[in-house]
């Protein structure tokens, strides 16, 4: 049977033809370009338009950046070096670098102090951001606020130590009583801390040496990008616990507490941050006792914290509302009381859902710290618009300075949002 | 509800106030009320004492006093002898103007960028992603300053337009872009009520005509739909709608004698036409591109939120891609897009308070800026300022709730 065709068919192939390469138009970059760039005539037109836009942007900026002058003493010197060709005058960044970072009043020989605090910040943040790291690092995180305060403001070391002691006392009392009742532990802890701080208020002035180890720097001398970082970090970390409390209060079944929270949140969310900063700069002083002079930095921190905690509260409320009702019922059926149910079951899940929202608020808040330049604090935008552009040497170098501000904000905000996306993937425990 | 704890036997003990669920919430609320009252009293007594020491009192009569400063851009009549209240009104109108303009353009930018981020075209997709990331991650204040700098430092001075061979020329001989602002042709009525100077009644007439046309076209559409439901044939409404829109307004404008005031160089500056100041453009454009980036993300999320099966089902029914988009995808996506979009409008309105950084005379710059500094009435000015923004926010969120109720899924 097998050879019946032997006469009728001239040739029977016995091996398979090796697979050949696909045609050049159906593989590799050409195929990719046909599919992604030139699928239809309209699409091709769009591609060409987009490419032209990119060309225009690059053609105008690249020579300007690459031709930049990095060493000069003034804009006129820059222009002499450039001799009419297009080029940036980055020399302003080199010369005014310390001012852009630290403001124009912070004593120059003390720059190492905020720098050390800045480096310590990464060590302190690391265990919070990446929980694979050894938990012992959290001790650094707990100590960081006090160390950073002492490094940046200087003065007597007893102030941060006493503040720390207050927290330690509060924690000891809390852990002693929390097993009996959360409320007792919590309020007892707060009371203990307050008592320690009241005592410290009397002791610290006596302990303070004539010449402290680190020279005291008043808040009004802080400035530059350091001010943005400090405001952003302080206000975000303060507003998260406050936001959680407000969100829980808004969900509460107790009408009075609920309405206090609702009114607070809606009021703060209804007004722009600028008006709150006006409150901080011109109005808040009226609400403090006449003899008290509360530092502008502190007043701004209070207002920005209130502002962002209202927004964070709304995000967390969303997270709480998104939890299935079964989780609340499960906690009740285990016999957990309100505080236990919240701490152990509800909040961890609700906060996980709210991470993207909280990060959005944090990024927004960090960007909004530039608004303090409106109430004449010299943050990085205030420095650029004020002392640097007003100086005779650098009057007119807008783009280099504003571009620098754009770059530093972009780097920080973009990395925070990338971190949040990583964290979301990392915490995705529901494999649906 | 089942009993949480058995009614305890025996007498009432003080610890039951905190440990017994029957009393605990009342106890906590009383404590909260006491703390709140104490805080308020503390703040109030401090305020009263501070005011007494400074010899001040809370009074709003300063609003009636002459403002004594000029405002470069006003929508209503204003001069330096007008009252502070009128200055505040100018500011309110300016705030609403820039917020309204920025809302429109931000929506346009946002929708375009959001749709293009989902394009099949790799280059366009990436370009839009870069746009969104760059504008979202840099403070809006910096964008306002950058665009203001372009407006004031890069645009040519009016003198550059002078001479036989000027450095700059007007676009189409109608628009002039200068460092003092943009000059565009201004419409006015030659035969309107109030003569050439005109009065606002003319514009009210125009707006009324347009509103009437809107209702007219809606009636025509409703009738066409009724006819389609009854007979299956939809009458062609395009021409009739176009007629309703254009014929009355053209007749009205002809009667009123619409004419255009073209800007032209006179002396050291441009004269005639409408001047759009640099601060307004900086604020308007910066808010638009900044918020546009956020709206783009909302639009993208909204379109992605429509399940793919909906598109496939619509295609299976034989709908063309365009009709799939307009009849199936967009109505469902809009439900997701509109609420965050309206919060973005709220953000634009609140961010317009940054006008103070570039000297645009909005409510923050007039009432919260110059009036506050001149009269020293910090508390009153800041309170009024907050009240204004609060009212706007409440109005916008009330509108949002009405819309949400109208479009929400009617479920069982």
mmCIF file with all atom_site columns, N, CA and C in Angstrom, chain A residues 176-204:
data_model
loop_
_atom_site.group_PDB
_atom_site.id
_atom_site.type_symbol
_atom_site.label_atom_id
_atom_site.label_alt_id
_atom_site.label_comp_id
_atom_site.label_asym_id
_atom_site.label_entity_id
_atom_site.label_seq_id
_atom_site.pdbx_PDB_ins_code
_atom_site.Cartn_x
_atom_site.Cartn_y
_atom_site.Cartn_z
_atom_site.occupancy
_atom_site.B_iso_or_equiv
_atom_site.pdbx_formal_charge
_atom_site.auth_seq_id
_atom_site.auth_comp_id
_atom_site.auth_asym_id
_atom_site.auth_atom_id
_atom_site.pdbx_PDB_model_num
ATOM 1  N N  . UNK A 1 176 ? 0.765  48.957 81.473 1.00 0.00 ? 176 UNK A N  1
ATOM 2  C CA . UNK A 1 176 ? 0.421  48.392 82.780 1.00 0.00 ? 176 UNK A CA 1
ATOM 3  C C  . UNK A 1 176 ? -1.099 48.162 82.864 1.00 0.00 ? 176 UNK A C  1
ATOM 4  N N  . UNK A 1 177 ? -1.883 49.090 82.330 1.00 0.00 ? 177 UNK A N  1
ATOM 5  C CA . UNK A 1 177 ? -3.332 49.041 82.554 1.00 0.00 ? 177 UNK A CA 1
ATOM 6  C C  . UNK A 1 177 ? -4.129 48.545 81.352 1.00 0.00 ? 177 UNK A C  1
ATOM 7  N N  . UNK A 1 178 ? -3.474 48.422 80.167 1.00 0.00 ? 178 UNK A N  1
ATOM 8  C CA . UNK A 1 178 ? -4.260 48.138 78.975 1.00 0.00 ? 178 UNK A CA 1
ATOM 9  C C  . UNK A 1 178 ? -4.915 46.769 79.059 1.00 0.00 ? 178 UNK A C  1
ATOM 10 N N  . UNK A 1 179 ? -4.300 45.845 79.800 1.00 0.00 ? 179 UNK A N  1
ATOM 11 C CA . UNK A 1 179 ? -4.904 44.511 79.908 1.00 0.00 ? 179 UNK A CA 1
ATOM 12 C C  . UNK A 1 179 ? -6.221 44.590 80.678 1.00 0.00 ? 179 UNK A C  1
ATOM 13 N N  . UNK A 1 180 ? -6.313 45.545 81.604 1.00 0.00 ? 180 UNK A N  1
ATOM 14 C CA . UNK A 1 180 ? -7.553 45.637 82.374 1.00 0.00 ? 180 UNK A CA 1
ATOM 15 C C  . UNK A 1 180 ? -8.652 46.310 81.551 1.00 0.00 ? 180 UNK A C  1
ATOM 16 N N  . UNK A 1 181 ? -8.326 47.460 80.968 1.00 0.00 ? 181 UNK A N  1
ATOM 17 C CA . UNK A 1 181 ? -9.305 48.133 80.120 1.00 0.00 ? 181 UNK A CA 1
ATOM 18 C C  . UNK A 1 181 ? -8.552 49.106 79.223 1.00 0.00 ? 181 UNK A C  1
ATOM 19 N N  . UNK A 1 182 ? -8.904 49.119 77.937 1.00 0.00 ? 182 UNK A N  1
ATOM 20 C CA . UNK A 1 182 ? -8.189 49.995 77.002 1.00 0.00 ? 182 UNK A CA 1
ATOM 21 C C  . UNK A 1 182 ? -8.349 51.452 77.410 1.00 0.00 ? 182 UNK A C  1
ATOM 22 N N  . UNK A 1 183 ? -9.587 51.804 77.776 1.00 0.00 ? 183 UNK A N  1
ATOM 23 C CA . UNK A 1 183 ? -9.850 53.204 78.110 1.00 0.00 ? 183 UNK A CA 1
ATOM 24 C C  . UNK A 1 183 ? -8.985 53.638 79.283 1.00 0.00 ? 183 UNK A C  1
ATOM 25 N N  . UNK A 1 184 ? -8.925 52.763 80.312 1.00 0.00 ? 184 UNK A N  1
ATOM 26 C CA . UNK A 1 184 ? -8.140 53.090 81.498 1.00 0.00 ? 184 UNK A CA 1
ATOM 27 C C  . UNK A 1 184 ? -6.675 53.275 81.120 1.00 0.00 ? 184 UNK A C  1
ATOM 28 N N  . UNK A 1 185 ? -6.134 52.313 80.322 1.00 0.00 ? 185 UNK A N  1
ATOM 29 C CA . UNK A 1 185 ? -4.740 52.394 79.906 1.00 0.00 ? 185 UNK A CA 1
ATOM 30 C C  . UNK A 1 185 ? -4.477 53.654 79.111 1.00 0.00 ? 185 UNK A C  1
ATOM 31 N N  . UNK A 1 186 ? -5.361 53.953 78.173 1.00 0.00 ? 186 UNK A N  1
ATOM 32 C CA . UNK A 1 186 ? -5.146 55.082 77.275 1.00 0.00 ? 186 UNK A CA 1
ATOM 33 C C  . UNK A 1 186 ? -5.156 56.399 78.047 1.00 0.00 ? 186 UNK A C  1
ATOM 34 N N  . UNK A 1 187 ? -6.242 56.604 78.819 1.00 0.00 ? 187 UNK A N  1
ATOM 35 C CA . UNK A 1 187 ? -6.339 57.877 79.532 1.00 0.00 ? 187 UNK A CA 1
ATOM 36 C C  . UNK A 1 187 ? -5.292 57.986 80.630 1.00 0.00 ? 187 UNK A C  1
ATOM 37 N N  . UNK A 1 188 ? -4.985 56.827 81.268 1.00 0.00 ? 188 UNK A N  1
ATOM 38 C CA . UNK A 1 188 ? -3.926 56.834 82.277 1.00 0.00 ? 188 UNK A CA 1
ATOM 39 C C  . UNK A 1 188 ? -2.599 57.228 81.655 1.00 0.00 ? 188 UNK A C  1
ATOM 40 N N  . UNK A 1 189 ? -2.319 56.661 80.468 1.00 0.00 ? 189 UNK A N  1
ATOM 41 C CA . UNK A 1 189 ? -1.067 56.973 79.792 1.00 0.00 ? 189 UNK A CA 1
ATOM 42 C C  . UNK A 1 189 ? -0.973 58.451 79.463 1.00 0.00 ? 189 UNK A C  1
ATOM 43 N N  . UNK A 1 190 ? -2.080 59.003 78.916 1.00 0.00 ? 190 UNK A N  1
ATOM 44 C CA . UNK A 1 190 ? -2.085 60.433 78.572 1.00 0.00 ? 190 UNK A CA 1
ATOM 45 C C  . UNK A 1 190 ? -1.843 61.266 79.825 1.00 0.00 ? 190 UNK A C  1
ATOM 46 N N  . UNK A 1 191 ? -2.518 60.892 80.920 1.00 0.00 ? 191 UNK A N  1
ATOM 47 C CA . UNK A 1 191 ? -2.366 61.661 82.163 1.00 0.00 ? 191 UNK A CA 1
ATOM 48 C C  . UNK A 1 191 ? -0.923 61.614 82.643 1.00 0.00 ? 191 UNK A C  1
ATOM 49 N N  . UNK A 1 192 ? -0.319 60.399 82.606 1.00 0.00 ? 192 UNK A N  1
ATOM 50 C CA . UNK A 1 192 ? 1.061  60.270 83.079 1.00 0.00 ? 192 UNK A CA 1
ATOM 51 C C  . UNK A 1 192 ? 1.991  61.148 82.250 1.00 0.00 ? 192 UNK A C  1
ATOM 52 N N  . UNK A 1 193 ? 1.809  61.117 80.916 1.00 0.00 ? 193 UNK A N  1
ATOM 53 C CA . UNK A 1 193 ? 2.673  61.919 80.050 1.00 0.00 ? 193 UNK A CA 1
ATOM 54 C C  . UNK A 1 193 ? 2.524  63.399 80.381 1.00 0.00 ? 193 UNK A C  1
ATOM 55 N N  . UNK A 1 194 ? 1.277  63.842 80.547 1.00 0.00 ? 194 UNK A N  1
ATOM 56 C CA . UNK A 1 194 ? 1.039  65.264 80.828 1.00 0.00 ? 194 UNK A CA 1
ATOM 57 C C  . UNK A 1 194 ? 1.706  65.662 82.137 1.00 0.00 ? 194 UNK A C  1
ATOM 58 N N  . UNK A 1 195 ? 1.607  64.768 83.144 1.00 0.00 ? 195 UNK A N  1
ATOM 59 C CA . UNK A 1 195 ? 2.222  65.084 84.435 1.00 0.00 ? 195 UNK A CA 1
ATOM 60 C C  . UNK A 1 195 ? 3.729  65.272 84.259 1.00 0.00 ? 195 UNK A C  1
ATOM 61 N N  . UNK A 1 196 ? 4.362  64.328 83.523 1.00 0.00 ? 196 UNK A N  1
ATOM 62 C CA . UNK A 1 196 ? 5.808  64.436 83.334 1.00 0.00 ? 196 UNK A CA 1
ATOM 63 C C  . UNK A 1 196 ? 6.165  65.748 82.632 1.00 0.00 ? 196 UNK A C  1
ATOM 64 N N  . UNK A 1 197 ? 5.380  66.105 81.597 1.00 0.00 ? 197 UNK A N  1
ATOM 65 C CA . UNK A 1 197 ? 5.700  67.332 80.858 1.00 0.00 ? 197 UNK A CA 1
ATOM 66 C C  . UNK A 1 197 ? 5.514  68.561 81.740 1.00 0.00 ? 197 UNK A C  1
ATOM 67 N N  . UNK A 1 198 ? 4.490  68.540 82.600 1.00 0.00 ? 198 UNK A N  1
ATOM 68 C CA . UNK A 1 198 ? 4.276  69.689 83.486 1.00 0.00 ? 198 UNK A CA 1
ATOM 69 C C  . UNK A 1 198 ? 5.473  69.855 84.414 1.00 0.00 ? 198 UNK A C  1
ATOM 70 N N  . UNK A 1 199 ? 5.924  68.707 84.985 1.00 0.00 ? 199 UNK A N  1
ATOM 71 C CA . UNK A 1 199 ? 7.092  68.784 85.864 1.00 0.00 ? 199 UNK A CA 1
ATOM 72 C C  . UNK A 1 199 ? 8.296  69.289 85.074 1.00 0.00 ? 199 UNK A C  1
ATOM 73 N N  . UNK A 1 200 ? 8.457  68.730 83.840 1.00 0.00 ? 200 UNK A N  1
ATOM 74 C CA . UNK A 1 200 ? 9.602  69.115 83.006 1.00 0.00 ? 200 UNK A CA 1
ATOM 75 C C  . UNK A 1 200 ? 9.596  70.610 82.739 1.00 0.00 ? 200 UNK A C  1
ATOM 76 N N  . UNK A 1 201 ? 8.381  71.187 82.602 1.00 0.00 ? 201 UNK A N  1
ATOM 77 C CA . UNK A 1 201 ? 8.279  72.612 82.365 1.00 0.00 ? 201 UNK A CA 1
ATOM 78 C C  . UNK A 1 201 ? 8.977  73.420 83.440 1.00 0.00 ? 201 UNK A C  1
ATOM 79 N N  . UNK A 1 202 ? 8.978  72.893 84.677 1.00 0.00 ? 202 UNK A N  1
ATOM 80 C CA . UNK A 1 202 ? 9.671  73.607 85.747 1.00 0.00 ? 202 UNK A CA 1
ATOM 81 C C  . UNK A 1 202 ? 11.154 73.286 85.781 1.00 0.00 ? 202 UNK A C  1
ATOM 82 N N  . UNK A 1 203 ? 11.477 71.996 85.488 1.00 0.00 ? 203 UNK A N  1
ATOM 83 C CA . UNK A 1 203 ? 12.867 71.564 85.670 1.00 0.00 ? 203 UNK A CA 1
ATOM 84 C C  . UNK A 1 203 ? 13.779 72.078 84.565 1.00 0.00 ? 203 UNK A C  1
ATOM 85 N N  . UNK A 1 204 ? 13.278 71.982 83.282 1.00 0.00 ? 204 UNK A N  1
ATOM 86 C CA . UNK A 1 204 ? 14.176 72.248 82.155 1.00 0.00 ? 204 UNK A CA 1
ATOM 87 C C  . UNK A 1 204 ? 14.871 73.604 82.250 1.00 0.00 ? 204 UNK A C  1
#
